[in-house]
Coordinates of C-alpha atoms in Angstrom, one line a residue:
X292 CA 0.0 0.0 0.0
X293 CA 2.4 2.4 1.1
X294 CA 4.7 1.2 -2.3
X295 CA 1.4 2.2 -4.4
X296 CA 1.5 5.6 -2.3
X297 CA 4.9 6.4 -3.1
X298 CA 5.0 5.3 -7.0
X299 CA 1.8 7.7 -7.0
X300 CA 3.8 10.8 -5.5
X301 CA 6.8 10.1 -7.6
X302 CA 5.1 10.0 -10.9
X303 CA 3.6 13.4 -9.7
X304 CA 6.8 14.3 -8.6
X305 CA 8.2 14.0 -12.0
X306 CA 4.6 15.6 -13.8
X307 CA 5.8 18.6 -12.0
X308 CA 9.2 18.6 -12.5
X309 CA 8.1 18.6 -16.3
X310 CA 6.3 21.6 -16.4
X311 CA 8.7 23.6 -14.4
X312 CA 11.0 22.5 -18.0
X313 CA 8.6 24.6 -19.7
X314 CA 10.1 28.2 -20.9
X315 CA 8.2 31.8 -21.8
X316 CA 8.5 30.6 -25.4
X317 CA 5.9 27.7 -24.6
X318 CA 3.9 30.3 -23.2
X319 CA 3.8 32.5 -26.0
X320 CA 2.8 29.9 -28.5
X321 CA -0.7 32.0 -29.4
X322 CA 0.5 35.6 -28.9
X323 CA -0.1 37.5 -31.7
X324 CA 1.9 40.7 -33.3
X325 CA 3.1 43.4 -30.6
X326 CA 1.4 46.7 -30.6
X327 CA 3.5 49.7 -29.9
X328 CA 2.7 53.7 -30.0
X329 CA 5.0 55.7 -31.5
X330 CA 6.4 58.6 -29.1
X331 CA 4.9 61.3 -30.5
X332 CA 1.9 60.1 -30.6
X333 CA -1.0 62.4 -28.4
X334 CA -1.9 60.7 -24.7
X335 CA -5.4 60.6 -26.8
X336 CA -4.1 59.1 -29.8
X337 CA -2.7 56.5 -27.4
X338 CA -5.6 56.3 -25.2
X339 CA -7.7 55.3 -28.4
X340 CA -5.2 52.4 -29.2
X341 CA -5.4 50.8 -26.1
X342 CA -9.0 50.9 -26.4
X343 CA -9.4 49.7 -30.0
X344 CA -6.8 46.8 -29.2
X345 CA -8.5 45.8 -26.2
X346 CA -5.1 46.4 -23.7
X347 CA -4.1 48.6 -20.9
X348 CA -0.6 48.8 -21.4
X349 CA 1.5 49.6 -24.8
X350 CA 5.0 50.0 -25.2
X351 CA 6.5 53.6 -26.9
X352 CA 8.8 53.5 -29.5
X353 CA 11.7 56.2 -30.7
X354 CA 14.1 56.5 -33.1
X355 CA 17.8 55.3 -32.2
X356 CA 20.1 57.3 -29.9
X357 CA 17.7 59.8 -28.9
X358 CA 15.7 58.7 -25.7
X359 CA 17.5 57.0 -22.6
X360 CA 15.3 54.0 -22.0
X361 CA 12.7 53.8 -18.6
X362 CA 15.5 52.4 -15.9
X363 CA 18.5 52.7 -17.6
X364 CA 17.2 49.5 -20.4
X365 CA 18.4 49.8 -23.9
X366 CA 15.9 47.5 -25.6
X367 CA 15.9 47.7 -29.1
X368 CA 14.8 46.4 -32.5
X369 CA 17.0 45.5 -35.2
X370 CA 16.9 44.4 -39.0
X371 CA 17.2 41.0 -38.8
X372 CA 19.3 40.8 -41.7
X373 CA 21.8 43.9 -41.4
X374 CA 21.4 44.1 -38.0
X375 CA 21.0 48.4 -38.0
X376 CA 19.0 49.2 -35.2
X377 CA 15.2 50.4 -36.5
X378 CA 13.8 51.7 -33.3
X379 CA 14.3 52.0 -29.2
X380 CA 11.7 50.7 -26.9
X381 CA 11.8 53.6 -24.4
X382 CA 8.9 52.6 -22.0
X383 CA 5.7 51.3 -21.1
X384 CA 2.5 53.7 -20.6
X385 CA -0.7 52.0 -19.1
X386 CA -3.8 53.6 -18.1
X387 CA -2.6 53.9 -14.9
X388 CA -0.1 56.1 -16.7
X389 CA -2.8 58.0 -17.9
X390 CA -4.6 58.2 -14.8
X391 CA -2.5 59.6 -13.1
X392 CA -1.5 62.6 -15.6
X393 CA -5.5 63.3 -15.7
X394 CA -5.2 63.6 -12.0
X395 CA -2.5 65.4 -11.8
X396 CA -3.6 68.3 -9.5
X397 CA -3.3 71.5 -11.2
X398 CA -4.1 73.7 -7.8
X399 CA -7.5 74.3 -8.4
X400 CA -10.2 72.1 -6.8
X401 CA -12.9 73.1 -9.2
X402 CA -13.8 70.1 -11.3
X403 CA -15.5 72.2 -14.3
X404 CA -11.8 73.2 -14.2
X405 CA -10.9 69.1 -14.4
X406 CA -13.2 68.9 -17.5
X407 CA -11.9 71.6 -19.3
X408 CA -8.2 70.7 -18.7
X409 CA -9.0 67.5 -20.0
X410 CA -8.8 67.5 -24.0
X411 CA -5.9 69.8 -23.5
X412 CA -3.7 67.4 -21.3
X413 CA -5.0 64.7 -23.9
X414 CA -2.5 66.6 -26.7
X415 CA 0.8 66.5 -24.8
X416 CA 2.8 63.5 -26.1
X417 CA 3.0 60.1 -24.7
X418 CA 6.5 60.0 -23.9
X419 CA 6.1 63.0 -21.2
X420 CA 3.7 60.6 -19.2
X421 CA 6.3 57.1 -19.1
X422 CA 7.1 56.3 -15.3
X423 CA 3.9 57.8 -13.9
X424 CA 3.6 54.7 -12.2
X425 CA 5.9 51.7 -10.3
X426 CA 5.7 49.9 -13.1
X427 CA 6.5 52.1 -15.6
X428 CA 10.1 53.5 -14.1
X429 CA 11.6 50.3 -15.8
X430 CA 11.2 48.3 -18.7
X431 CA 11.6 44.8 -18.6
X432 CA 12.8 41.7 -21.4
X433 CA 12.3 37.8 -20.5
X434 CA 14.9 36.0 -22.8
X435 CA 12.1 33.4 -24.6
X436 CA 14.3 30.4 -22.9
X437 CA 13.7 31.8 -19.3
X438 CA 11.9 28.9 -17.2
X439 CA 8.9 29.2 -15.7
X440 CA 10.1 29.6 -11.6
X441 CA 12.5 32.8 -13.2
X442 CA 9.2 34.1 -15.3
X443 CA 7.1 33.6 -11.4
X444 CA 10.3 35.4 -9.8
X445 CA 9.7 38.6 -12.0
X446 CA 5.6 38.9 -11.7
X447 CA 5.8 38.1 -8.4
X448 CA 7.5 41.9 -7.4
X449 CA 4.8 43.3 -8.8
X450 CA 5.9 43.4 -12.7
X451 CA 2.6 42.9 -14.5
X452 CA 4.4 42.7 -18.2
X453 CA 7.6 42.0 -20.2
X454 CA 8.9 41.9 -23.9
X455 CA 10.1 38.9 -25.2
X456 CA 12.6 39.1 -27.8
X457 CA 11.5 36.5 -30.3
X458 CA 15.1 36.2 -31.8
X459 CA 17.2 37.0 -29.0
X460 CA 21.1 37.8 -29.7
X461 CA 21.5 36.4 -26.9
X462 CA 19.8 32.8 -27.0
X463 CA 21.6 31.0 -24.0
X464 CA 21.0 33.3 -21.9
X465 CA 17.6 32.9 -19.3
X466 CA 16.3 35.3 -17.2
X467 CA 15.5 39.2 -17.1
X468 CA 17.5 41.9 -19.1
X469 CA 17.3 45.7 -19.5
X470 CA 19.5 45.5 -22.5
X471 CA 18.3 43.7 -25.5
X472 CA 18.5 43.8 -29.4
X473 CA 16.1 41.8 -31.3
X474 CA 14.4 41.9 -35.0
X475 CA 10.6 41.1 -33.1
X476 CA 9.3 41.3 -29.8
X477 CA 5.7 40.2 -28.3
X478 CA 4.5 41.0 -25.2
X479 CA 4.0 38.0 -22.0
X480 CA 1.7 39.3 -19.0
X481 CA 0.6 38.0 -15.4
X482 CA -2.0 36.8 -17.3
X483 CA -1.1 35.1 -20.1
X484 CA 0.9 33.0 -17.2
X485 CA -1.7 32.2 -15.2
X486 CA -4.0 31.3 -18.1
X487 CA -0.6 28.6 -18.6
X488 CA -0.6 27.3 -15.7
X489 CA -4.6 27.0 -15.3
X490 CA -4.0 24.7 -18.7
X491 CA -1.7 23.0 -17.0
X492 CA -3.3 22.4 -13.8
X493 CA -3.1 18.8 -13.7
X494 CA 0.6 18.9 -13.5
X495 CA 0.7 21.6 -10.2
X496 CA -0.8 18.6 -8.3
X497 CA -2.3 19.7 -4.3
X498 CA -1.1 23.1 -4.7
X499 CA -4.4 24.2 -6.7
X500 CA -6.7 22.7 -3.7
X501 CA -5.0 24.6 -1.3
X502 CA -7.4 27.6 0.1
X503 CA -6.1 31.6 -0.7
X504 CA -5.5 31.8 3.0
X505 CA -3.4 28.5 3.4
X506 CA -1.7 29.0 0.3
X507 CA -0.6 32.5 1.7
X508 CA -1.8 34.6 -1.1
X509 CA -4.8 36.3 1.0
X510 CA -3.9 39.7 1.3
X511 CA -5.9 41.9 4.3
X512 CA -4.9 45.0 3.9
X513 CA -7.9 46.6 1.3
X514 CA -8.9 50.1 0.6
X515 CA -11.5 51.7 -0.5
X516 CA -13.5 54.1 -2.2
X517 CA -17.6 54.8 -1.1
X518 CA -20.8 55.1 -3.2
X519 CA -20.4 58.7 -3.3
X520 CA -16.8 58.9 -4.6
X521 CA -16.8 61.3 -7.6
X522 CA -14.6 59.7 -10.8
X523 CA -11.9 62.5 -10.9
X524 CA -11.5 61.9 -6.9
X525 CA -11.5 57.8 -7.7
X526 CA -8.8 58.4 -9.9
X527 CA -6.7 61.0 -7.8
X528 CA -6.9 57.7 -5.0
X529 CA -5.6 55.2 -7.4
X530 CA -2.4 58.1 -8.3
X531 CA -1.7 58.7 -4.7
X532 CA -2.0 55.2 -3.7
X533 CA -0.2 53.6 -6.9
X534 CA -3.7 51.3 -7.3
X535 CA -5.2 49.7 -10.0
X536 CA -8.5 49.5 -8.7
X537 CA -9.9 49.3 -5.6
X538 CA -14.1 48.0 -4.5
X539 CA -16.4 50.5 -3.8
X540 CA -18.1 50.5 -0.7
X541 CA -21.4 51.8 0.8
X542 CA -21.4 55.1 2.6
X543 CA -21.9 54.8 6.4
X544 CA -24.1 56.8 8.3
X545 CA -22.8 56.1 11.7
X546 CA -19.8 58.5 10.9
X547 CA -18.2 61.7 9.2
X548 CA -16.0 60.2 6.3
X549 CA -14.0 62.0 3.5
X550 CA -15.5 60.7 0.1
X551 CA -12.3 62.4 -2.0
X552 CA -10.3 60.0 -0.1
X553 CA -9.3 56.2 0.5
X554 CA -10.9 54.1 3.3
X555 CA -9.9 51.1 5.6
X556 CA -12.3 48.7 3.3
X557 CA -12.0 46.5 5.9
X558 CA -15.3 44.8 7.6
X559 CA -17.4 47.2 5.0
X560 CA -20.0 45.9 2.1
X561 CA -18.6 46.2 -1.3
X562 CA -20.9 46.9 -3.7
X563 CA -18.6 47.6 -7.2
X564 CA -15.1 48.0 -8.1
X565 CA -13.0 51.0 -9.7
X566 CA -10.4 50.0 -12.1
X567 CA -8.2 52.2 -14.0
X568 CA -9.0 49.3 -16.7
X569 CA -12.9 50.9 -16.9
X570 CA -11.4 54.0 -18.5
X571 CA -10.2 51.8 -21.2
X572 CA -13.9 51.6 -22.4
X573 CA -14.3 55.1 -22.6
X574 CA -13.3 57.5 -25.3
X575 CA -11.7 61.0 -24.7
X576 CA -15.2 62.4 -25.5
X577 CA -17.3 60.2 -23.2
X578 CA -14.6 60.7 -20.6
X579 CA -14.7 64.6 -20.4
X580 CA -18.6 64.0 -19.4
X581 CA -18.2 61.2 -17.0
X582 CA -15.3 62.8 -14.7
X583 CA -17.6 64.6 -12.3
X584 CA -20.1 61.7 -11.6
X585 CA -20.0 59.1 -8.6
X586 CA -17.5 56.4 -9.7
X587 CA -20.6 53.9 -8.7
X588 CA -22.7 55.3 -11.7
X589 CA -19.3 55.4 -13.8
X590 CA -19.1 51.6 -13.3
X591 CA -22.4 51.1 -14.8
X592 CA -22.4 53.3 -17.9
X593 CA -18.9 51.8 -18.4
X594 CA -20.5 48.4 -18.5
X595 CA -23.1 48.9 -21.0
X596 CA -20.0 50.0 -23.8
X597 CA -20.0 47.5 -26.1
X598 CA -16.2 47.2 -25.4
X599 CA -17.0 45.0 -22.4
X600 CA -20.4 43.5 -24.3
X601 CA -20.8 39.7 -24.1
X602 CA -19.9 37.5 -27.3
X603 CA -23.9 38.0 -28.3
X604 CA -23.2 41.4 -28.3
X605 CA -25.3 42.0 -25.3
X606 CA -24.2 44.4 -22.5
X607 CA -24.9 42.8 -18.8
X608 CA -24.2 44.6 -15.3
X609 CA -20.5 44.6 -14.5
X610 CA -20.1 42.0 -11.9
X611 CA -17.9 42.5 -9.0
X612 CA -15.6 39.1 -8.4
X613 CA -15.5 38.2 -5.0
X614 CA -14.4 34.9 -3.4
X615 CA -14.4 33.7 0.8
X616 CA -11.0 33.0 2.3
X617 CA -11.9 29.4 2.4
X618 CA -11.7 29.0 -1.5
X619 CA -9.2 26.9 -3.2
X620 CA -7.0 28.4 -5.2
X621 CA -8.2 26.7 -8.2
X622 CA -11.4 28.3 -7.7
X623 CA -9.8 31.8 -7.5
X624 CA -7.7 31.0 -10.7
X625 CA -10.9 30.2 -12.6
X626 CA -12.8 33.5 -11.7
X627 CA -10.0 35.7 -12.4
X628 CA -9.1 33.6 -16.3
X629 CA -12.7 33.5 -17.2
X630 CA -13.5 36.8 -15.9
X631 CA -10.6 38.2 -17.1
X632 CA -9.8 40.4 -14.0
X633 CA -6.8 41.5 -12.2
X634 CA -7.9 40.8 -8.1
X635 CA -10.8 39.0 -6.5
X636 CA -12.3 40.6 -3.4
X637 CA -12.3 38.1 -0.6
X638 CA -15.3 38.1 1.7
X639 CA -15.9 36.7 4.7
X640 CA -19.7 35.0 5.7
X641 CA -21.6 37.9 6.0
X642 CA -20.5 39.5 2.3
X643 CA -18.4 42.0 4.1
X644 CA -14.9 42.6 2.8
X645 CA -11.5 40.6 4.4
X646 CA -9.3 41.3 1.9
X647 CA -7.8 40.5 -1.2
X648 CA -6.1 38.7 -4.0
X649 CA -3.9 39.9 -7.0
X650 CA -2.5 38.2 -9.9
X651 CA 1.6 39.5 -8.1
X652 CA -0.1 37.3 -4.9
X653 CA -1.1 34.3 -6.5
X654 CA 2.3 34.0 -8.5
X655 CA 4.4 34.7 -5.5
X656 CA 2.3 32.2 -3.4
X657 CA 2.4 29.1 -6.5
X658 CA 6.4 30.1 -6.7
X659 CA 7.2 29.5 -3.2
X660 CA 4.8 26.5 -3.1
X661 CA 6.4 25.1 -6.2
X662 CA 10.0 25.4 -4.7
X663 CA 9.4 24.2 -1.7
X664 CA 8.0 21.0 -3.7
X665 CA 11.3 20.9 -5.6
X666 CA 13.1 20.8 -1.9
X667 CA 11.3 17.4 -1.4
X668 CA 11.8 16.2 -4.0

């Protein structure tokens, strides 16, 4: 009996073992062309790429020997024939990028004064923005032969993307670089590695059954925003607090509270979520309109553009993804891959908010898991 048992954790042993062989390449297998802005382009020509390509991060591109690249990287793209260098990757903008420059406070707490301003801070070029956020004061490269416990080192800090030179100069090297010359590039997220390792559930073994809280991935501390949270204010929190979203909460009535600011979200009902990823379905027109209303009503006109429409075509309700500190990890995985979200909002019994848990959480938490495994082994 106990052979059978140990034949059984072997075999699993080595089912493991074989996916940690696996490299960003293998990851990348379905990733289409990369989509860049060019650094001249307007923050509102840039703001309407991400939204007709569906992203909320792009990398900006220069001409050779003009730019120092975000960090100190020198990524760049070559001929792959000649090998003169076509362009410089200088940096990453998301719409937390963006965000923050349309929050940017200008002195003046007047938000007819936020509207106006709008359309002309929409007309200053993209490459004045880069580094607006943590994640933008660098730019990252995975060489396409880096495993898949390096690829977990880098997301876990809190890097949510990274080029992938496609034809490295550099093939036997693994791991992260700021310098890099290649002829192609395509882009591997968070994301795109939890959607691999979802596929490949069946080879993580226990690990997946393991709750959010045992696993270690369950983070308490939460802020928040309340029902009566204006969008311009929403955003300024996300910029001051260097957030991607945070839930919206109902007002209390017990106490005083500051609606421009953050709260503890702590032991409150959430009722929505904020995400600097809503502005993506919004154009520069619809924006200028929306800044002054409660981020709660925000949410719900956001949901109804057909950028977030179902495959029928049909707009529903946004939903807001929560999950109970008891849930298996598995579980998590699932809701955030098919709802294609960036954090679940963990509840406890009575729907009242405990917490939290992020893509950067849930890879930190697999990576130690998995190496601890290895240890075993």
């Amino acid at each position: 009996m106990q052979q059978r048992k140990d034949e059984k954790e072997a075999t699993a042993a080595k089912t493991t073992l074989r996916l940690l062989e696996k490299t960003v390449k293998d990851m990348l297998v379905d990733q289409g062309r990369l989509v860049e802005v060019p650094y001249t382009a307007t923050l509102g020509d840039t703001m309407n790429a991400l939204v007709a390509n569906k992203v909320v991060a792009l990398p900006v591109a220069a001409p050779p020997g003009q730019w120092i690249g975000a960090g100190g990287s020198m990524i760049l793209e070559s001929d792959k024939q000649t090998g003169a260098v076509r362009k410089h990757y200088i940096g990453m903008v998301t719409m937390l990028d963006i965000v923050a420059y349309i929050a940017d406070d200008d002195g003046s707490n007047d938000q007819t004064t936020d509207v106006a301003n709008l359309e002309k801070k929409m007309m200053v070029p993209v490459s004045s923005i880069i580094g607006r956020s943590f994640e933008g004061l660098s730019l990252w490269t995975l060489n396409p032969n880096t495993n898949i416990l390096d690829c977990m080192e880098l997301f876990s800090k809190g890097i949510h993307r990274a080029l992938v030179p496609m034809d490295s100069q550099m093939e036997n090297i693994q791991g992260v670089e700021l310098v890099e010359s290649a002829s192609s590039y395509k882009m591997l997220t968070q994301m795109d590695l939890l959607k691999f390792l979802k596929d490949h559930a069946s080879e993580l073994g226990e690990i997946l059954s393991s709750s959010i809280k045992e696993i270690g991935c369950l983070n308490q501390n939460v802020y928040a925003i309340t029902d009566r949270t204006k969008v311009i204010d929403a955003i300024k929190c996300l910029r001051t607090a260097l957030l991607n979203a945070v839930p919206i909460v109902e007002s209390s009535n017990d106490f005083e509270e500051d609606h421009r600011q953050l709260v503890d979200g702590e032991g409150r009902k959430p009722i929505g979520t904020f995400s600097a990823t809503d502005l993506r379905g919004c154009h520069l027109s619809a924006l200028q309109t929306w800044l002054p209303l409660r981020a709660l009503e925000f949410t719900e006109l956001v949901s109804r553009s057909p950028l977030f429409a179902s495959k029928e075509g049909v707009s529903a309700p946004k939903e807001m993804v929560s999950c109970q500190p008891q849930a298996a990890l598995a579980e998590v995985i699932e809701k955030i891959v098919s709802k294609h979200v960036h954090r679940v909002w963990v509840v406890d019994e009575q729907g009242l908010l405990a917490g939290l848990v992020s893509l950067t959480d849930i890879v930190g938490a697999l990576r130690v898991s998995l190496l601890s495994k290895i240890d075993v082994m």
